[in-house]
Amino acid sequence: MLTESTLIDAGGSAAGAGALLSILRDGRPRTRAELAQLTGWARSTLSLRLDALMHQRLVAPTDDAIHSGGRPATTFTFNQSARLVLAADLGVTHARLAVTDLATIPLAERTAEMPIDRGPEPVLTWLIETFRQLLGECGRSLADVCGIGVGLPGPVEHGTGTPVNPPIMPGWDRFAVPQWLSARLGAPVLVDNDVNIMALGEYWAVRSQVQHMIFVKVGTGVGCGIISEGRIHRGAQGAAGDIGHIRVPSFEEVVCRCGNIGCLEAVAGGGALAARLREAGEDASVSRDVVDLVRAGNVRAVQAVRQAGREIGMVLAWVVNFFNPSLIVVGGDIAEAGEHLLAGVREVIYSRSLPLATQHLGILTSELGDRAGVTGAAVMVIEHVLAPDVVDQAVTA
Amino acid sequence: MLTESTLIDAGGSAAGAGALLSILRDGRPRTRAELAQLTGWARSTLSLRLDALMHQRLVAPTDDAIHSGGRPATTFTFNQSARLVLAADLGVTHARLAVTDLATIPLAERTAEMPIDRGPEPVLTWLIETFRQLLGECGRSLADVCGIGVGLPGPVEHGTGTPVNPPIMPGWDRFAVPQWLSARLGAPVLVDNDVNIMALGEYWAVRSQVQHMIFVKVGTGVGCGIISEGRIHRGAQGAAGDIGHIRVPSFEEVVCRCGNIGCLEAVAGGGALAARLREAGEDASVSRDVVDLVRAGNVRAVQAVRQAGREIGMVLAWVVNFFNPSLIVVGGDIAEAGEHLLAGVREVIYSRSLPLATQHLGILTSELGDRAGVTGAAVMVIEHVLAPDVVDQAVTA
């Protein structure tokens, strides 16, 4: 049975180092005196925990000591290059891979054509090979890697990191991605769907002041990631954010790949836009082609993207009334086609949502752009391995 | 500056009693040995904190001591009647007031006609008078009251508990309800909108196993309260859940009291149903009349309620795709008109939402019925006054 004295013993040991690291993770160098004041710990306790973090190389003394009258005091800082993260954003046709430090700064990065429909083993074998090359480029090895984060373009079961009935990923259903990769790379593997990691990346890197954020991805399909009080809202089955299959009015004749009719994605997704432009005689087969046409000033393409913005805006107007977010960020291929998509979205949200809910609502394009996913994949890993309880376990092991 | 030793001193005092109370709030009697094991505290620390709670009468030794071979051991239980809560659910035309114990059990209760449009001072003066009578009925006094919870039929600013631009509450805009009541009743006052407290009451009393719940109120108007991981989701401006003013397709000619057109509430709210039935020659002026007609077997009224269920179901189908709740609870006047409303809601949600999101989705009528609001008003107060830090402050003051 635990008694007060065993609790106090534990309190005096390195357990609790995780809380100290949480303070230092903002990157500011601090003296022992400052850290003692911030934590309320005795100097002896603080020393034990600092030592534990320095032993793990997660914290380092800094050169620029602080002079304040008396002799200079050493400062301590989070050592963000102590470990590496392997981050991958696997899309339907393209992939982006990066080696980052513990602050999501990329040390090496690669984009490549890699169709997800080649199946899990070919794609993941290529992924491992590419990560090895990237590690080589930065002169580091797998021994430095603390975790691997992967985003996939389909539904992922949160507890297991396994794709579940992904409609456009033949061969991936129930494939145990974390186990397969972890056995070959020797580090924990976290997997989530692409929209959730894009939302996480954008939130963590540039929007962390925001309480309630919706990240809408408009690529081949349409989906959104929901951040509520700093955390991803996944819902009961992890299916939250699937706005692509909300039925929009006046399109009852459009059949979606999900088998239903009038889905937002079948009306306003990049795939649908490309198909419609192709029927009208334009040279478009995938969503990137729509972007190229818009950039070339093709009027049909501009009109189509603007109208897609309106359809998406209608669904988002409902989302604004229901969820009352402070910020809507629009990302994905089609969002890169300039202001046309956003103009359509804004037009409808501001005319249809409640004034109270739109009063301070921001509607912006993604600041991270096509790097949102890979950043979020890194964040997912970092938030896991630097969580106070995980750090405590590591330093006392 | 805090040091380890001052922290240990604080740990040995009555501070921390709040955490002990959190364990005992489930109502199970426990011995000192059991409590020491559950908390990990030394016997001396436990005794100090138990004494502090007994001094406040929040915990009491129970008569039924446990015999386990040796001499009987005293058990301790949460004393839910130590303090009283005054709870009020003020609707547009009706009010329900209750005096409850610390487990939301009503000791005295009153329902009355009380139109909210009489303005704040007349309504709140009546409220105080009624609370005094109810206290008298249970032979208790204001000295026993630890807090007052009030639900209002309009938007309430969360931080201040003040109504903000309530459309059907003339004279209430920016009226400082908490200050006005607290000055006269001498206890803290918490105020929220009616739908949030209904959601809280239903969740706390009968659905606490559920992670993500939507409580839809279909009364004169339509609105919903959102519970996410056990807490009310309020959104950026506290406007979350306002689905009554989502525009539904095919009703572009219907003008809503908010000034917009085609709002769900103007199409499917109880007020709209009554107006439509009245135009068709039926005897209906408010939403309760619609319920009476349905109960009397009036076919027009049954059809109207069923169709309202379909319109509400269409909006909820979007909510299911976006939010992926585990449970939708339907309450309010119109929900009491039997299964007709729910049938319409289910019909549309099951045909329009994603299979993954509806696989385990429950769609049920409120178990608390017209007591959901007053229960939630009590819960709001209890969760506040029994929060560990508030209890710690009280016992060490």
PDB file of C-alpha atoms in Angstrom, chain A residues 1-8 11-12 33 36-37 39-45 49 155 164 212 214 224 226 228-229 231-243 245-249 252 258 260 317-326 351-354 356-361, chain B residues 1-8 11-12 33 36-37 39-45 49 155 164 212 214 224 226 228-229 231-243 245-249 252 258 260 317-326 351-354 356-361:
ATOM      1  CA  MET A   1       0.000   0.000   0.000  1.00  0.00           C
ATOM      2  CA  LEU A   2       1.197   3.520  -0.784  1.00  0.00           C
ATOM      3  CA  THR A   3       1.802   5.767   2.204  1.00  0.00           C
ATOM      4  CA  GLU A   4       2.571   9.460   2.445  1.00  0.00           C
ATOM      5  CA  SER A   5       6.290   8.708   2.866  1.00  0.00           C
ATOM      6  CA  THR A   6       6.570   6.586  -0.279  1.00  0.00           C
ATOM      7  CA  LEU A   7       4.758   9.337  -2.161  1.00  0.00           C
ATOM      8  CA  ILE A   8       7.236  11.899  -0.898  1.00  0.00           C
ATOM      9  CA  GLY A  11       8.287  13.155  -5.454  1.00  0.00           C
ATOM     10  CA  GLY A  12      11.969  13.608  -4.681  1.00  0.00           C
ATOM     11  CA  ALA A  33      16.318  29.949  -9.489  1.00  0.00           C
ATOM     12  CA  ALA A  36      12.570  26.573  -8.699  1.00  0.00           C
ATOM     13  CA  GLN A  37      10.158  29.498  -8.603  1.00  0.00           C
ATOM     14  CA  THR A  39       7.756  24.684 -10.122  1.00  0.00           C
ATOM     15  CA  GLY A  40       7.680  25.404  -6.387  1.00  0.00           C
ATOM     16  CA  TRP A  41      10.153  22.529  -5.910  1.00  0.00           C
ATOM     17  CA  ALA A  42      13.056  22.407  -3.457  1.00  0.00           C
ATOM     18  CA  ARG A  43      16.494  22.926  -5.060  1.00  0.00           C
ATOM     19  CA  SER A  44      17.457  19.290  -4.374  1.00  0.00           C
ATOM     20  CA  THR A  45      14.332  17.962  -6.141  1.00  0.00           C
ATOM     21  CA  ARG A  49      14.942  16.148 -12.246  1.00  0.00           C
ATOM     22  CA  PRO A 155     -10.498   6.542 -42.070  1.00  0.00           C
ATOM     23  CA  VAL A 164     -10.830   0.836 -41.664  1.00  0.00           C
ATOM     24  CA  HIS A 212     -12.067  26.007 -31.579  1.00  0.00           C
ATOM     25  CA  ILE A 214     -12.059  23.713 -38.186  1.00  0.00           C
ATOM     26  CA  CYS A 224     -12.414  18.446 -42.068  1.00  0.00           C
ATOM     27  CA  ILE A 226     -11.889  19.585 -35.685  1.00  0.00           C
ATOM     28  CA  SER A 228     -11.682  21.762 -29.669  1.00  0.00           C
ATOM     29  CA  GLU A 229      -9.816  23.314 -26.754  1.00  0.00           C
ATOM     30  CA  ARG A 231      -7.386  18.676 -28.953  1.00  0.00           C
ATOM     31  CA  ILE A 232      -8.655  16.782 -31.994  1.00  0.00           C
ATOM     32  CA  HIS A 233     -12.343  15.952 -31.654  1.00  0.00           C
ATOM     33  CA  ARG A 234     -12.695  12.442 -33.100  1.00  0.00           C
ATOM     34  CA  GLY A 235     -16.228  11.530 -32.040  1.00  0.00           C
ATOM     35  CA  ALA A 236     -17.614   8.160 -31.026  1.00  0.00           C
ATOM     36  CA  GLN A 237     -16.244   6.039 -33.914  1.00  0.00           C
ATOM     37  CA  GLY A 238     -13.431   8.404 -34.895  1.00  0.00           C
ATOM     38  CA  ALA A 239     -15.619   9.445 -37.847  1.00  0.00           C
ATOM     39  CA  ALA A 240     -16.057  13.112 -36.869  1.00  0.00           C
ATOM     40  CA  GLY A 241     -15.273  15.685 -39.547  1.00  0.00           C
ATOM     41  CA  ASP A 242     -16.564  13.671 -42.478  1.00  0.00           C
ATOM     42  CA  ILE A 243     -18.417  16.555 -44.097  1.00  0.00           C
ATOM     43  CA  HIS A 245     -20.643  12.961 -47.419  1.00  0.00           C
ATOM     44  CA  ILE A 246     -23.143  15.480 -46.128  1.00  0.00           C
ATOM     45  CA  ARG A 247     -25.958  15.723 -48.657  1.00  0.00           C
ATOM     46  CA  VAL A 248     -26.277  19.176 -50.199  1.00  0.00           C
ATOM     47  CA  PRO A 249     -29.608  20.365 -51.628  1.00  0.00           C
ATOM     48  CA  GLU A 252     -30.010  14.841 -55.912  1.00  0.00           C
ATOM     49  CA  CYS A 258     -19.805   6.182 -51.367  1.00  0.00           C
ATOM     50  CA  ASN A 260     -25.174   7.852 -51.712  1.00  0.00           C
ATOM     51  CA  ALA A 317     -22.546  27.728 -42.420  1.00  0.00           C
ATOM     52  CA  TRP A 318     -24.330  24.854 -40.646  1.00  0.00           C
ATOM     53  CA  VAL A 319     -21.097  23.895 -38.923  1.00  0.00           C
ATOM     54  CA  VAL A 320     -20.681  27.493 -37.702  1.00  0.00           C
ATOM     55  CA  ASN A 321     -24.197  27.530 -36.178  1.00  0.00           C
ATOM     56  CA  PHE A 322     -23.718  24.139 -34.557  1.00  0.00           C
ATOM     57  CA  PHE A 323     -20.099  24.300 -33.376  1.00  0.00           C
ATOM     58  CA  ASN A 324     -19.329  28.063 -33.162  1.00  0.00           C
ATOM     59  CA  PRO A 325     -15.630  27.832 -34.091  1.00  0.00           C
ATOM     60  CA  SER A 326     -13.334  30.859 -33.803  1.00  0.00           C
ATOM     61  CA  SER A 351     -24.955  35.429 -45.396  1.00  0.00           C
ATOM     62  CA  ARG A 352     -26.308  32.272 -43.729  1.00  0.00           C
ATOM     63  CA  SER A 353     -24.761  31.908 -40.270  1.00  0.00           C
ATOM     64  CA  LEU A 354     -25.875  33.645 -37.074  1.00  0.00           C
ATOM     65  CA  LEU A 356     -23.208  36.194 -33.034  1.00  0.00           C
ATOM     66  CA  ALA A 357     -21.283  33.217 -34.407  1.00  0.00           C
ATOM     67  CA  THR A 358     -19.651  35.074 -37.331  1.00  0.00           C
ATOM     68  CA  GLN A 359     -18.869  38.310 -35.457  1.00  0.00           C
ATOM     69  CA  HIS A 360     -15.253  37.319 -34.717  1.00  0.00           C
ATOM     70  CA  LEU A 361     -14.994  34.296 -37.028  1.00  0.00           C
TER      71      LEU A 361
ATOM     72  CA  MET B   1       8.786  31.118  -2.586  1.00  0.00           C
ATOM     73  CA  LEU B   2       7.307  27.661  -2.144  1.00  0.00           C
ATOM     74  CA  THR B   3       9.723  24.946  -1.085  1.00  0.00           C
ATOM     75  CA  GLU B   4       9.299  21.185  -0.852  1.00  0.00           C
ATOM     76  CA  SER B   5       8.719  21.427   2.910  1.00  0.00           C
ATOM     77  CA  THR B   6       5.931  24.018   2.659  1.00  0.00           C
ATOM     78  CA  LEU B   7       4.329  21.826   0.001  1.00  0.00           C
ATOM     79  CA  ILE B   8       4.477  18.829   2.328  1.00  0.00           C
ATOM     80  CA  GLY B  11      -0.269  18.276   1.815  1.00  0.00           C
ATOM     81  CA  GLY B  12      -0.636  17.252   5.438  1.00  0.00           C
ATOM     82  CA  ALA B  33      -8.425   1.508   5.465  1.00  0.00           C
ATOM     83  CA  ALA B  36      -6.140   5.152   2.697  1.00  0.00           C
ATOM     84  CA  GLN B  37      -5.673   2.580  -0.053  1.00  0.00           C
ATOM     85  CA  THR B  39      -5.806   7.843  -1.924  1.00  0.00           C
ATOM     86  CA  GLY B  40      -2.340   6.513  -1.090  1.00  0.00           C
ATOM     87  CA  TRP B  41      -2.279   8.947   1.886  1.00  0.00           C
ATOM     88  CA  ALA B  42      -0.815   8.281   5.353  1.00  0.00           C
ATOM     89  CA  ARG B  43      -3.434   7.625   8.055  1.00  0.00           C
ATOM     90  CA  SER B  44      -2.638  10.956   9.750  1.00  0.00           C
ATOM     91  CA  THR B  45      -3.214  12.934   6.521  1.00  0.00           C
ATOM     92  CA  ARG B  49      -8.934  15.649   5.715  1.00  0.00           C
ATOM     93  CA  PRO B 155     -28.440  33.105 -25.109  1.00  0.00           C
ATOM     94  CA  VAL B 164     -27.254  38.656 -24.366  1.00  0.00           C
ATOM     95  CA  HIS B 212     -20.364  12.546 -27.029  1.00  0.00           C
ATOM     96  CA  ILE B 214     -26.370  15.867 -28.402  1.00  0.00           C
ATOM     97  CA  CYS B 224     -29.317  21.693 -28.907  1.00  0.00           C
ATOM     98  CA  ILE B 226     -23.539  19.485 -26.906  1.00  0.00           C
ATOM     99  CA  SER B 228     -18.139  16.355 -25.472  1.00  0.00           C
ATOM    100  CA  GLU B 229     -16.097  14.122 -23.180  1.00  0.00           C
ATOM    101  CA  ARG B 231     -18.328  18.740 -20.701  1.00  0.00           C
ATOM    102  CA  ILE B 232     -20.629  21.238 -22.402  1.00  0.00           C
ATOM    103  CA  HIS B 233     -19.153  22.449 -25.680  1.00  0.00           C
ATOM    104  CA  ARG B 234     -20.001  26.161 -25.851  1.00  0.00           C
ATOM    105  CA  GLY B 235     -17.868  27.306 -28.777  1.00  0.00           C
ATOM    106  CA  ALA B 236     -16.089  30.608 -29.294  1.00  0.00           C
ATOM    107  CA  GLN B 237     -18.973  32.985 -28.407  1.00  0.00           C
ATOM    108  CA  GLY B 238     -21.007  30.492 -26.365  1.00  0.00           C
ATOM    109  CA  ALA B 239     -23.317  30.223 -29.394  1.00  0.00           C
ATOM    110  CA  ALA B 240     -22.694  26.532 -30.149  1.00  0.00           C
ATOM    111  CA  GLY B 241     -25.774  24.347 -30.529  1.00  0.00           C
ATOM    112  CA  ASP B 242     -27.948  26.942 -32.209  1.00  0.00           C
ATOM    113  CA  ILE B 243     -29.310  24.588 -34.860  1.00  0.00           C
ATOM    114  CA  HIS B 245     -31.395  28.927 -37.267  1.00  0.00           C
ATOM    115  CA  ILE B 246     -29.753  26.556 -39.706  1.00  0.00           C
ATOM    116  CA  ARG B 247     -31.398  27.064 -43.098  1.00  0.00           C
ATOM    117  CA  VAL B 248     -33.167  23.971 -44.369  1.00  0.00           C
ATOM    118  CA  PRO B 249     -33.734  23.434 -48.094  1.00  0.00           C
ATOM    119  CA  GLU B 252     -37.017  29.571 -48.719  1.00  0.00           C
ATOM    120  CA  CYS B 258     -34.528  36.091 -36.411  1.00  0.00           C
ATOM    121  CA  ASN B 260     -33.542  35.172 -41.885  1.00  0.00           C
ATOM    122  CA  ALA B 317     -27.897  13.891 -40.134  1.00  0.00           C
ATOM    123  CA  TRP B 318     -25.359  16.639 -40.908  1.00  0.00           C
ATOM    124  CA  VAL B 319     -24.521  16.913 -37.218  1.00  0.00           C
ATOM    125  CA  VAL B 320     -23.918  13.139 -37.084  1.00  0.00           C
ATOM    126  CA  ASN B 321     -21.473  13.276 -40.033  1.00  0.00           C
ATOM    127  CA  PHE B 322     -19.663  16.281 -38.614  1.00  0.00           C
ATOM    128  CA  PHE B 323     -19.595  15.492 -34.889  1.00  0.00           C
ATOM    129  CA  ASN B 324     -20.053  11.683 -34.707  1.00  0.00           C
ATOM    130  CA  PRO B 325     -21.957  11.601 -31.385  1.00  0.00           C
ATOM    131  CA  SER B 326     -22.703   8.309 -29.613  1.00  0.00           C
ATOM    132  CA  SER B 351     -30.963   7.104 -44.492  1.00  0.00           C
ATOM    133  CA  ARG B 352     -28.601  10.095 -44.805  1.00  0.00           C
ATOM    134  CA  SER B 353     -25.707   9.717 -42.384  1.00  0.00           C
ATOM    135  CA  LEU B 354     -22.571   7.640 -42.881  1.00  0.00           C
ATOM    136  CA  LEU B 356     -19.813   4.156 -39.701  1.00  0.00           C
ATOM    137  CA  ALA B 357     -21.300   7.069 -37.729  1.00  0.00           C
ATOM    138  CA  THR B 358     -24.759   5.515 -37.249  1.00  0.00           C
ATOM    139  CA  GLN B 359     -23.575   1.949 -36.544  1.00  0.00           C
ATOM    140  CA  HIS B 360     -23.791   2.359 -32.756  1.00  0.00           C
ATOM    141  CA  LEU B 361     -25.703   5.662 -32.623  1.00  0.00           C
TER     142      LEU B 361
END
